[in-house]
Amino acid sequence: MSRSQNLRHNVINQIIDDMARGHIPSPLPSQSALAEMYNISRTTVRHMLSHLGECGVLTQVGSHYVIVRKPDHDDGFACTTASMTEQNRIFEQAFFTMINQRQLRAGESFSELQLARAAGVSPVVVREYLLKFERYNLIKNEKTRSMEHEAVRSGLCGAAV
């Protein structure tokens, strides 16, 4: 599943939960207000409104959307993210592949987010994994949430090649 599709599914599930709890009034706030509330784009808001309209939760009255019925969890999507253990295994394999293929070199700077996106895992998994190497001075943590690849030159380089 693509990153934007995953975001849309998560937002739809979050809005369904908020509607079920009564946190969102009827008629719904404007698209701009919803985008700001959930820190998403208006395109994602329009997708969410379209989905909930197709499910029969919302109906459009003029320029406003009105809640027709209380949503249930069947209106949303199943969350299908891999467990942290599985993501850790996936990242470890991807990380060593990047080193072996010389995509990561000694002295290079990279961000946790870049690595997480490349491997398709959570940034939390990447951070926890890289912290193991930091205590041996193989990776230097910079303040900007990026890490400098110090020494794949010694321990990691020899083991990975």
PDB file of C-alpha atoms in Angstrom:
ATOM      1  CA  MET A   1       0.000   0.000   0.000  1.00  0.00           C
ATOM      2  CA  SER A   2       1.364   3.406  -0.896  1.00  0.00           C
ATOM      3  CA  ARG A   3       2.213   5.959   1.738  1.00  0.00           C
ATOM      4  CA  SER A   4      -0.617   8.343   0.733  1.00  0.00           C
ATOM      5  CA  GLN A   5      -3.161   5.506   0.668  1.00  0.00           C
ATOM      6  CA  ASN A   6      -2.009   4.468   4.132  1.00  0.00           C
ATOM      7  CA  LEU A   7      -2.380   8.075   5.328  1.00  0.00           C
ATOM      8  CA  ARG A   8      -5.900   8.278   3.889  1.00  0.00           C
ATOM      9  CA  HIS A   9      -6.944   5.052   5.587  1.00  0.00           C
ATOM     10  CA  ASN A  10      -5.519   6.190   8.927  1.00  0.00           C
ATOM     11  CA  VAL A  11      -7.255   9.580   8.670  1.00  0.00           C
ATOM     12  CA  ILE A  12     -10.582   7.976   7.759  1.00  0.00           C
ATOM     13  CA  ASN A  13     -10.292   5.663  10.776  1.00  0.00           C
ATOM     14  CA  GLN A  14      -9.399   8.613  13.020  1.00  0.00           C
ATOM     15  CA  ILE A  15     -12.334  10.726  11.801  1.00  0.00           C
ATOM     16  CA  ILE A  16     -14.722   7.782  12.198  1.00  0.00           C
ATOM     17  CA  ASP A  17     -13.553   7.415  15.808  1.00  0.00           C
ATOM     18  CA  ASP A  18     -13.981  11.155  16.413  1.00  0.00           C
ATOM     19  CA  MET A  19     -17.490  11.115  14.912  1.00  0.00           C
ATOM     20  CA  ALA A  20     -18.452   8.091  17.019  1.00  0.00           C
ATOM     21  CA  ARG A  21     -17.284   9.924  20.153  1.00  0.00           C
ATOM     22  CA  GLY A  22     -19.192  13.066  19.200  1.00  0.00           C
ATOM     23  CA  HIS A  23     -16.092  15.241  18.756  1.00  0.00           C
ATOM     24  CA  ILE A  24     -17.112  16.386  15.271  1.00  0.00           C
ATOM     25  CA  PRO A  25     -20.369  18.356  14.932  1.00  0.00           C
ATOM     26  CA  SER A  26     -22.907  18.104  12.145  1.00  0.00           C
ATOM     27  CA  PRO A  27     -22.631  19.838   9.726  1.00  0.00           C
ATOM     28  CA  LEU A  28     -18.909  19.193   9.488  1.00  0.00           C
ATOM     29  CA  PRO A  29     -16.428  22.075   9.609  1.00  0.00           C
ATOM     30  CA  SER A  30     -15.077  23.368   6.296  1.00  0.00           C
ATOM     31  CA  GLN A  31     -12.535  21.357   4.320  1.00  0.00           C
ATOM     32  CA  SER A  32      -9.829  23.832   5.294  1.00  0.00           C
ATOM     33  CA  ALA A  33     -10.727  23.518   8.977  1.00  0.00           C
ATOM     34  CA  LEU A  34     -10.702  19.701   8.784  1.00  0.00           C
ATOM     35  CA  ALA A  35      -7.350  19.793   7.001  1.00  0.00           C
ATOM     36  CA  GLU A  36      -5.938  21.964   9.763  1.00  0.00           C
ATOM     37  CA  MET A  37      -7.509  19.869  12.547  1.00  0.00           C
ATOM     38  CA  TYR A  38      -5.961  16.645  11.264  1.00  0.00           C
ATOM     39  CA  ASN A  39      -2.803  18.186   9.789  1.00  0.00           C
ATOM     40  CA  ILE A  40      -3.565  16.827   6.316  1.00  0.00           C
ATOM     41  CA  SER A  41      -4.083  18.260   2.841  1.00  0.00           C
ATOM     42  CA  ARG A  42      -7.482  19.299   1.514  1.00  0.00           C
ATOM     43  CA  THR A  43      -7.099  16.577  -1.125  1.00  0.00           C
ATOM     44  CA  THR A  44      -6.979  13.990   1.658  1.00  0.00           C
ATOM     45  CA  VAL A  45     -10.012  15.666   3.266  1.00  0.00           C
ATOM     46  CA  ARG A  46     -11.930  15.436  -0.027  1.00  0.00           C
ATOM     47  CA  HIS A  47     -11.019  11.754  -0.326  1.00  0.00           C
ATOM     48  CA  MET A  48     -12.243  11.150   3.234  1.00  0.00           C
ATOM     49  CA  LEU A  49     -15.512  13.006   2.585  1.00  0.00           C
ATOM     50  CA  SER A  50     -16.047  11.032  -0.616  1.00  0.00           C
ATOM     51  CA  HIS A  51     -15.438   7.712   1.155  1.00  0.00           C
ATOM     52  CA  LEU A  52     -17.774   8.525   4.042  1.00  0.00           C
ATOM     53  CA  GLY A  53     -20.391   9.723   1.541  1.00  0.00           C
ATOM     54  CA  GLU A  54     -20.199   6.408  -0.328  1.00  0.00           C
ATOM     55  CA  CYS A  55     -20.574   4.531   2.978  1.00  0.00           C
ATOM     56  CA  GLY A  56     -23.732   6.492   3.787  1.00  0.00           C
ATOM     57  CA  VAL A  57     -22.278   8.225   6.840  1.00  0.00           C
ATOM     58  CA  LEU A  58     -22.307  11.711   5.285  1.00  0.00           C
ATOM     59  CA  THR A  59     -24.433  13.514   2.753  1.00  0.00           C
ATOM     60  CA  GLN A  60     -23.677  16.790   1.040  1.00  0.00           C
ATOM     61  CA  VAL A  61     -26.203  19.576   1.582  1.00  0.00           C
ATOM     62  CA  GLY A  62     -25.142  22.578  -0.454  1.00  0.00           C
ATOM     63  CA  SER A  63     -21.508  23.193   0.372  1.00  0.00           C
ATOM     64  CA  HIS A  64     -21.694  21.433   3.769  1.00  0.00           C
ATOM     65  CA  TYR A  65     -21.504  17.790   4.772  1.00  0.00           C
ATOM     66  CA  VAL A  66     -24.038  16.494   7.292  1.00  0.00           C
ATOM     67  CA  ILE A  67     -23.724  13.334   9.385  1.00  0.00           C
ATOM     68  CA  VAL A  68     -26.594  11.035   8.354  1.00  0.00           C
ATOM     69  CA  ARG A  69     -25.821   8.163  10.695  1.00  0.00           C
ATOM     70  CA  LYS A  70     -23.302   7.325  13.367  1.00  0.00           C
ATOM     71  CA  PRO A  71     -20.340   5.558  11.742  1.00  0.00           C
ATOM     72  CA  ASP A  72     -19.215   2.103  12.782  1.00  0.00           C
ATOM     73  CA  HIS A  73     -15.828   0.454  12.371  1.00  0.00           C
ATOM     74  CA  ASP A  74     -16.971  -1.355   9.219  1.00  0.00           C
ATOM     75  CA  ASP A  75     -16.988   2.058   7.521  1.00  0.00           C
ATOM     76  CA  GLY A  76     -13.238   2.335   8.087  1.00  0.00           C
ATOM     77  CA  PHE A  77     -10.239   0.261   7.121  1.00  0.00           C
ATOM     78  CA  ALA A  78      -8.342  -2.504   8.862  1.00  0.00           C
ATOM     79  CA  CYS A  79      -4.937  -1.350  10.057  1.00  0.00           C
ATOM     80  CA  THR A  80      -2.380  -3.626   8.475  1.00  0.00           C
ATOM     81  CA  THR A  81       1.013  -2.486   9.711  1.00  0.00           C
ATOM     82  CA  ALA A  82       3.711  -5.022  10.465  1.00  0.00           C
ATOM     83  CA  SER A  83       4.680  -5.649  14.072  1.00  0.00           C
ATOM     84  CA  MET A  84       7.677  -3.805  15.489  1.00  0.00           C
ATOM     85  CA  THR A  85       9.678  -7.057  15.532  1.00  0.00           C
ATOM     86  CA  GLU A  86       8.918  -7.666  11.857  1.00  0.00           C
ATOM     87  CA  GLN A  87       9.719  -4.044  10.959  1.00  0.00           C
ATOM     88  CA  ASN A  88      13.003  -4.346  12.862  1.00  0.00           C
ATOM     89  CA  ARG A  89      13.919  -7.447  10.846  1.00  0.00           C
ATOM     90  CA  ILE A  90      12.967  -5.705   7.586  1.00  0.00           C
ATOM     91  CA  PHE A  91      15.022  -2.632   8.449  1.00  0.00           C
ATOM     92  CA  GLU A  92      18.068  -4.624   9.541  1.00  0.00           C
ATOM     93  CA  GLN A  93      18.074  -6.455   6.215  1.00  0.00           C
ATOM     94  CA  ALA A  94      17.548  -3.217   4.240  1.00  0.00           C
ATOM     95  CA  PHE A  95      20.254  -1.387   6.226  1.00  0.00           C
ATOM     96  CA  PHE A  96      22.921  -4.011   5.538  1.00  0.00           C
ATOM     97  CA  THR A  97      21.853  -4.179   1.890  1.00  0.00           C
ATOM     98  CA  MET A  98      22.342  -0.400   1.626  1.00  0.00           C
ATOM     99  CA  ILE A  99      25.827  -0.770   3.126  1.00  0.00           C
ATOM    100  CA  ASN A 100      26.774  -3.693   0.855  1.00  0.00           C
ATOM    101  CA  GLN A 101      25.554  -1.857  -2.242  1.00  0.00           C
ATOM    102  CA  ARG A 102      27.471   1.267  -1.191  1.00  0.00           C
ATOM    103  CA  GLN A 103      24.308   3.344  -0.906  1.00  0.00           C
ATOM    104  CA  LEU A 104      25.519   4.294   2.588  1.00  0.00           C
ATOM    105  CA  ARG A 105      29.181   5.221   2.882  1.00  0.00           C
ATOM    106  CA  ALA A 106      31.411   6.221   5.781  1.00  0.00           C
ATOM    107  CA  GLY A 107      31.117   9.931   6.577  1.00  0.00           C
ATOM    108  CA  GLU A 108      27.756  10.366   4.835  1.00  0.00           C
ATOM    109  CA  SER A 109      24.869  12.063   6.590  1.00  0.00           C
ATOM    110  CA  PHE A 110      21.383  10.641   6.373  1.00  0.00           C
ATOM    111  CA  SER A 111      18.115  11.129   8.176  1.00  0.00           C
ATOM    112  CA  GLU A 112      16.113   8.525  10.020  1.00  0.00           C
ATOM    113  CA  LEU A 113      13.109   9.461   7.905  1.00  0.00           C
ATOM    114  CA  GLN A 114      15.026   8.830   4.658  1.00  0.00           C
ATOM    115  CA  LEU A 115      16.008   5.367   5.833  1.00  0.00           C
ATOM    116  CA  ALA A 116      12.506   4.609   7.127  1.00  0.00           C
ATOM    117  CA  ARG A 117      10.964   5.543   3.782  1.00  0.00           C
ATOM    118  CA  ALA A 118      13.554   3.556   1.835  1.00  0.00           C
ATOM    119  CA  ALA A 119      12.916   0.449   3.939  1.00  0.00           C
ATOM    120  CA  GLY A 120       9.161   0.976   4.317  1.00  0.00           C
ATOM    121  CA  VAL A 121       9.187   0.921   8.120  1.00  0.00           C
ATOM    122  CA  SER A 122       8.372   3.268  10.986  1.00  0.00           C
ATOM    123  CA  PRO A 123      10.939   5.976  11.852  1.00  0.00           C
ATOM    124  CA  VAL A 124      10.774   4.741  15.460  1.00  0.00           C
ATOM    125  CA  VAL A 125      12.154   1.361  14.359  1.00  0.00           C
ATOM    126  CA  VAL A 126      15.007   3.081  12.504  1.00  0.00           C
ATOM    127  CA  ARG A 127      15.888   5.284  15.476  1.00  0.00           C
ATOM    128  CA  GLU A 128      15.969   2.398  17.939  1.00  0.00           C
ATOM    129  CA  TYR A 129      18.056   0.299  15.569  1.00  0.00           C
ATOM    130  CA  LEU A 130      20.609   3.042  14.877  1.00  0.00           C
ATOM    131  CA  LEU A 131      20.993   3.866  18.572  1.00  0.00           C
ATOM    132  CA  LYS A 132      22.632   0.452  19.022  1.00  0.00           C
ATOM    133  CA  PHE A 133      25.491   1.590  16.779  1.00  0.00           C
ATOM    134  CA  GLU A 134      25.781   5.020  18.355  1.00  0.00           C
ATOM    135  CA  ARG A 135      27.133   3.678  21.638  1.00  0.00           C
ATOM    136  CA  TYR A 136      30.091   2.161  19.735  1.00  0.00           C
ATOM    137  CA  ASN A 137      30.712   5.450  17.870  1.00  0.00           C
ATOM    138  CA  LEU A 138      29.844   3.823  14.545  1.00  0.00           C
ATOM    139  CA  ILE A 139      27.125   6.403  13.983  1.00  0.00           C
ATOM    140  CA  LYS A 140      27.096   9.978  15.230  1.00  0.00           C
ATOM    141  CA  ASN A 141      23.712  11.475  16.076  1.00  0.00           C
ATOM    142  CA  GLU A 142      23.309  15.071  14.947  1.00  0.00           C
ATOM    143  CA  LYS A 143      20.804  17.420  16.535  1.00  0.00           C
ATOM    144  CA  THR A 144      18.694  17.642  13.371  1.00  0.00           C
ATOM    145  CA  ARG A 145      17.518  14.042  13.584  1.00  0.00           C
ATOM    146  CA  SER A 146      20.040  12.985  10.992  1.00  0.00           C
ATOM    147  CA  MET A 147      22.860  10.593  11.627  1.00  0.00           C
ATOM    148  CA  GLU A 148      26.346  10.527  10.220  1.00  0.00           C
ATOM    149  CA  HIS A 149      27.579   7.160   9.151  1.00  0.00           C
ATOM    150  CA  GLU A 150      30.955   7.178  10.911  1.00  0.00           C
ATOM    151  CA  ALA A 151      32.467   3.799  10.646  1.00  0.00           C
ATOM    152  CA  VAL A 152      31.042   1.306   8.450  1.00  0.00           C
ATOM    153  CA  ARG A 153      34.760   1.461   7.729  1.00  0.00           C
ATOM    154  CA  SER A 154      35.734  -0.896  10.528  1.00  0.00           C
ATOM    155  CA  GLY A 155      33.274  -3.239  12.190  1.00  0.00           C
ATOM    156  CA  LEU A 156      30.289  -3.066   9.908  1.00  0.00           C
ATOM    157  CA  CYS A 157      32.165  -2.828   6.622  1.00  0.00           C
ATOM    158  CA  GLY A 158      34.221  -5.913   7.300  1.00  0.00           C
ATOM    159  CA  ALA A 159      31.203  -7.943   8.408  1.00  0.00           C
ATOM    160  CA  ALA A 160      28.920  -6.790   5.625  1.00  0.00           C
ATOM    161  CA  VAL A 161      31.236  -7.367   2.664  1.00  0.00           C
TER     162      VAL A 161
END
